XYZ file of C-alpha atoms in Angstrom:
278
model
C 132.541 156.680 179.968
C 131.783 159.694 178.204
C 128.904 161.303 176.817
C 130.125 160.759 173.121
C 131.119 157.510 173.671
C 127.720 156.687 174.877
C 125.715 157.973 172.415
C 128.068 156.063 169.714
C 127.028 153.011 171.543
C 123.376 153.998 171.474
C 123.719 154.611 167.613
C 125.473 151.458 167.477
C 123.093 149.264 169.669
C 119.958 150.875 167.333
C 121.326 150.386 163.859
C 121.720 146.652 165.038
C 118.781 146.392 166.023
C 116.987 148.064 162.624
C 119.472 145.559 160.887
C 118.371 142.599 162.715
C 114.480 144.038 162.086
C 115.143 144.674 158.110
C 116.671 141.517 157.810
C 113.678 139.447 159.006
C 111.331 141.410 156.991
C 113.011 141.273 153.435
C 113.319 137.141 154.322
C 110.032 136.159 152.599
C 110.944 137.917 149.771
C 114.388 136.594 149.331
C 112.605 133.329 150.250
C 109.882 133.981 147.457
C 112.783 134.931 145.110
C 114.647 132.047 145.270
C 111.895 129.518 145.394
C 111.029 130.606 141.930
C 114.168 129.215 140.720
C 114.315 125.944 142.134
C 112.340 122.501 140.872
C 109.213 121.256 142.664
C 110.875 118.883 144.806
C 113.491 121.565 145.901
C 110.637 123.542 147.038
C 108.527 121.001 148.530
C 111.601 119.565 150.642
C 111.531 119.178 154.187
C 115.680 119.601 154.436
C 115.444 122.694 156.047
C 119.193 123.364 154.699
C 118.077 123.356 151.021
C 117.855 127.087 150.446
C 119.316 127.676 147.150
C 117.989 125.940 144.103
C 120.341 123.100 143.498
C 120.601 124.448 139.294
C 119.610 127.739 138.509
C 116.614 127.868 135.734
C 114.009 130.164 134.079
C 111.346 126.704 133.750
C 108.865 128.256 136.532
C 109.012 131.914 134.844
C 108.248 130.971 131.356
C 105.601 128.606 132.145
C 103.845 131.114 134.337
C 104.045 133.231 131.368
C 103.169 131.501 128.521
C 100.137 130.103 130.579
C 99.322 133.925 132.173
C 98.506 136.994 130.141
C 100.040 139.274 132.351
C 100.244 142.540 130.088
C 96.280 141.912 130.284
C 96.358 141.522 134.114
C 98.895 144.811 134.575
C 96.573 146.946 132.463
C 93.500 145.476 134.750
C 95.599 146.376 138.393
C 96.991 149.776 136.819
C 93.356 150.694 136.091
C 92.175 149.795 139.485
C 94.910 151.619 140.891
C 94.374 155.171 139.255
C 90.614 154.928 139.589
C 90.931 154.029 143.313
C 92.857 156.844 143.867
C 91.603 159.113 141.315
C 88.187 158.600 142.979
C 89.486 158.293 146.409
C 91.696 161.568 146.550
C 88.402 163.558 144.596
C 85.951 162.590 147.027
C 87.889 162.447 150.455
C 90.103 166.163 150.271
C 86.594 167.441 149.597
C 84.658 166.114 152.331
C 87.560 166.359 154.271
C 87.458 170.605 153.387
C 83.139 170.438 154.886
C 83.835 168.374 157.738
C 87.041 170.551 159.058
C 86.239 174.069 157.874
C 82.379 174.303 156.872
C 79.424 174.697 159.168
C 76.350 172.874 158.624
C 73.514 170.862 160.023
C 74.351 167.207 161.413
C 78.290 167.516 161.103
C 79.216 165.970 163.872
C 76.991 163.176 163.558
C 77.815 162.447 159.835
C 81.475 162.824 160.924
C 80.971 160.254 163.285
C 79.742 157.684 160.932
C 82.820 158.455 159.366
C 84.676 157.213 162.243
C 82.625 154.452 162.965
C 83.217 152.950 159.106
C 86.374 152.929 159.781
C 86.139 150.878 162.953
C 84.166 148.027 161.373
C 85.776 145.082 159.593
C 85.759 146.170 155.410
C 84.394 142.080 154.951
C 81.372 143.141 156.574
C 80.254 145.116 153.497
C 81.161 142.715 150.638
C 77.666 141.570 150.462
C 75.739 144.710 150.538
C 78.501 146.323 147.830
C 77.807 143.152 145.940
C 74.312 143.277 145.904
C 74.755 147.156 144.861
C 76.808 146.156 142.009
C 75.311 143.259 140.964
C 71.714 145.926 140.839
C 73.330 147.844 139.080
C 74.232 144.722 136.478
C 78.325 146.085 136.984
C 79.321 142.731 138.209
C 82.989 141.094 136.151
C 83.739 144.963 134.822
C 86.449 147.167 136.333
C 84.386 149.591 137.141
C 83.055 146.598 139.901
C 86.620 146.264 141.227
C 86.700 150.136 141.709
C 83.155 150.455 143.047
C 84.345 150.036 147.018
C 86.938 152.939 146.655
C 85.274 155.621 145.421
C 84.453 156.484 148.503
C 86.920 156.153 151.482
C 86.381 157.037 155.406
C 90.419 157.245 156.091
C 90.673 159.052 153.348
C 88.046 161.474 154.633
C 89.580 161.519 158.208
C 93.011 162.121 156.604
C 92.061 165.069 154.388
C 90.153 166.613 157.556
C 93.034 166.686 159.857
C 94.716 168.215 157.391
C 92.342 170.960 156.498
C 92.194 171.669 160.507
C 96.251 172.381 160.360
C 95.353 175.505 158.254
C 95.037 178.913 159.282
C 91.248 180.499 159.144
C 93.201 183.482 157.952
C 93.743 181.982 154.732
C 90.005 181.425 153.990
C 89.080 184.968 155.004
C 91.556 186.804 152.895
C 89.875 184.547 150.064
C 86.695 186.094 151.306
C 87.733 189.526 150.815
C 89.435 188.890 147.232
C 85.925 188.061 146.090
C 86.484 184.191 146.240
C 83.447 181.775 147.037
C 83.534 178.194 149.022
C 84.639 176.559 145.692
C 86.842 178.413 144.768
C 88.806 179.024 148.220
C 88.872 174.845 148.388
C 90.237 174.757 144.777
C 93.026 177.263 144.647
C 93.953 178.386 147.740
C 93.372 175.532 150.485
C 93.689 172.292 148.229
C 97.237 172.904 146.868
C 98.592 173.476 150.844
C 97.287 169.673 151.379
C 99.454 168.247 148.620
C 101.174 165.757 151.068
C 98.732 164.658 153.010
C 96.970 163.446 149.044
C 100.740 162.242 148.515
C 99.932 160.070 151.629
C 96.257 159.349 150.688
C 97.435 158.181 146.994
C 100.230 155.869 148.252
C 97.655 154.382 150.870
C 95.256 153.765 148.295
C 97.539 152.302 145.300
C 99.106 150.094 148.100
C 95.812 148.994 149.104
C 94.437 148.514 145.658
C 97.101 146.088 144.552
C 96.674 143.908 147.603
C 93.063 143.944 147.468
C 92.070 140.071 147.471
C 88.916 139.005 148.787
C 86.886 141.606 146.215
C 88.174 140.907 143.322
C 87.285 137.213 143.855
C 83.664 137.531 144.773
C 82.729 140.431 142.232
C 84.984 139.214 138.934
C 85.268 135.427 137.628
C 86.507 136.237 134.225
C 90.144 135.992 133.854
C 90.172 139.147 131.349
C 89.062 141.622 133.996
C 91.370 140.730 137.346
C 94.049 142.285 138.536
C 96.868 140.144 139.978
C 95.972 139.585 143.444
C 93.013 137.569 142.400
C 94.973 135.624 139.278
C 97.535 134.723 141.485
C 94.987 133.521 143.828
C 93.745 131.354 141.545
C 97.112 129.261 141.023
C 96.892 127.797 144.461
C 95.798 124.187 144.115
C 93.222 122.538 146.768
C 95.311 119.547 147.638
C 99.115 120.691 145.931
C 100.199 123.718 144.099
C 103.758 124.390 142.339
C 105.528 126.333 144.681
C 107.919 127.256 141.946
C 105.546 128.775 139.312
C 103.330 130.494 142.155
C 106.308 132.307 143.482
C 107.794 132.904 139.989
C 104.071 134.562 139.275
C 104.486 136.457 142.629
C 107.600 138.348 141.710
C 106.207 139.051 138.485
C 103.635 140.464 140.002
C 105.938 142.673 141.888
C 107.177 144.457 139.686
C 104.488 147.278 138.764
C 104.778 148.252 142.269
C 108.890 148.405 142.460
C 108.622 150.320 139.584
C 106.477 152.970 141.438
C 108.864 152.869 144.313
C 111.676 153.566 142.820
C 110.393 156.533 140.464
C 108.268 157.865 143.471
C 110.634 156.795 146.203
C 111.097 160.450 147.846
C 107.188 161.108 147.659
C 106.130 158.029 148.866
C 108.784 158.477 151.868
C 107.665 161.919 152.060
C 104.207 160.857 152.260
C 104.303 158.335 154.861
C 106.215 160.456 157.397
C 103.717 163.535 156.224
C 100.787 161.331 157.700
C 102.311 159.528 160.310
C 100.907 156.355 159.473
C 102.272 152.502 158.127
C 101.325 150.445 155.791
């Protein structure tokens, strides 16, 4: 057997295996997609051969939105989205920039805290960023829902290892130019990081519109959450309709396969940029 020939094989044996892979991952969503067509007792049925909805129909969809203001609960999840990463993009490629390429006392220890953050379950701080908000009298406003991503410690780890790829030649022909900290961070070592924010704002968005648990616990009016937590509030304690909740759920979708498909190179670039997975 040759060499080509084996390597065609290789190509072969791991494009089948990716296929096999892909295919089990986009099943929910085909699942999800075809649920929201069929009647309650399609859905509900325990004949594990009923897959496609026996008649086609729209019922679940307009119901869901006649009964769900949705252009109220995509402006609430697009606002949470840009502040999050507004916010979380301003605050972490700066204290990224101290932490990789400043001197001063305690680094290492604050850095560390850093680290340790991001070690630690996010549910453990729902109460004490509750009880901050609530202080603050915040509590069912969107600046609550944003109020845990301002700050982020990935974000700050991210923007640091990024900041350490860079020369220290770069900052000390700034020096001799006449440029101070400031404005060495702003125009000269900011603008090399653009991917790794690329990364840091997909991370965030993606994050954001998932985000369940806080939304729940800091907002009960239905005019200020985001979709996560209205869909949330569709499943029934002893039944729901299958049908409407997954017609809601691609609805929901949408916003996000929008994004995808207008940023689809940057968010691929993004991801391979930081080496990380959502």
């Amino acid at each position: 057997m040759t060499l080509t020939v084996k390597r065609k094989i290789q190509k072969l044996c791991i494009h089948f295996i990716l296929t096999i892979f892909s295919i089990i991952m986009i099943t929910p969503f085909v699942w999800m997609a075809l649920t929201a067509f069929k009647t309650v007792g399609e859905a509900t049925s325990v004949n594990p051969f009923v897959i496609f909805p026996g008649k086609w129909n729209l019922d679940a969809f307009q119901t869901v939105w006649n009964n769900m203001n949705f252009l109220v609960l995509y402006k609430n999840t697009l606002l949470l989205i840009f502040w999050r990463v507004l916010c979380a993009c301003l605050t972490a490629t700066m204290a990224g920039y101290a932490f990789a390429r400043l001197e001063f006392k305690g680094k290492n220890l604050m850095f560390s805290v850093v680290l340790f953050q991001m070690m630690i379950p996010s549910q453990i701080f729902i109460v004490p960023q509750y009880l901050m908000v609530s202080r603050l009298k915040m509590t069912n406003t969107i600046f609550s829902l944003v109020f845990p991503g301002i700050v982020t410690a990935f974000g700050t780890f991210l923007m640091k290892q990024a900041y350490m790829t860079l020369p220290k030649e770069l900052e000390e022909a700034a020096r001799l130019d006449g440029c101070n900290i400031f404005q060495t961070f702003l125009k000269i070592m900011m603008p090399l990081t653009r991917s790794s924010l690329v990364a840091l704002s997909i991370f965030t968005a993606v994050f954001a519109y998932k985000d369940l648990m806080w939304p729940l616990v800091v907002n009960m009016s239905a005019s200020k959450m985001p979709l996560s937590a209205a869909l949330a509030t569709m499943q029934g304690q002893y039944s729901s309709n299958y049908p409407q909740l997954m017609a809601a759920s691609l609805i929901a979708c949408i916003p996000m396969i929008i994004l995808y498909l207008i940023f689809q190179k940057q968010f691929i670039e993004g991801i391979a940029t930081s080496g990380g997975k959502l």
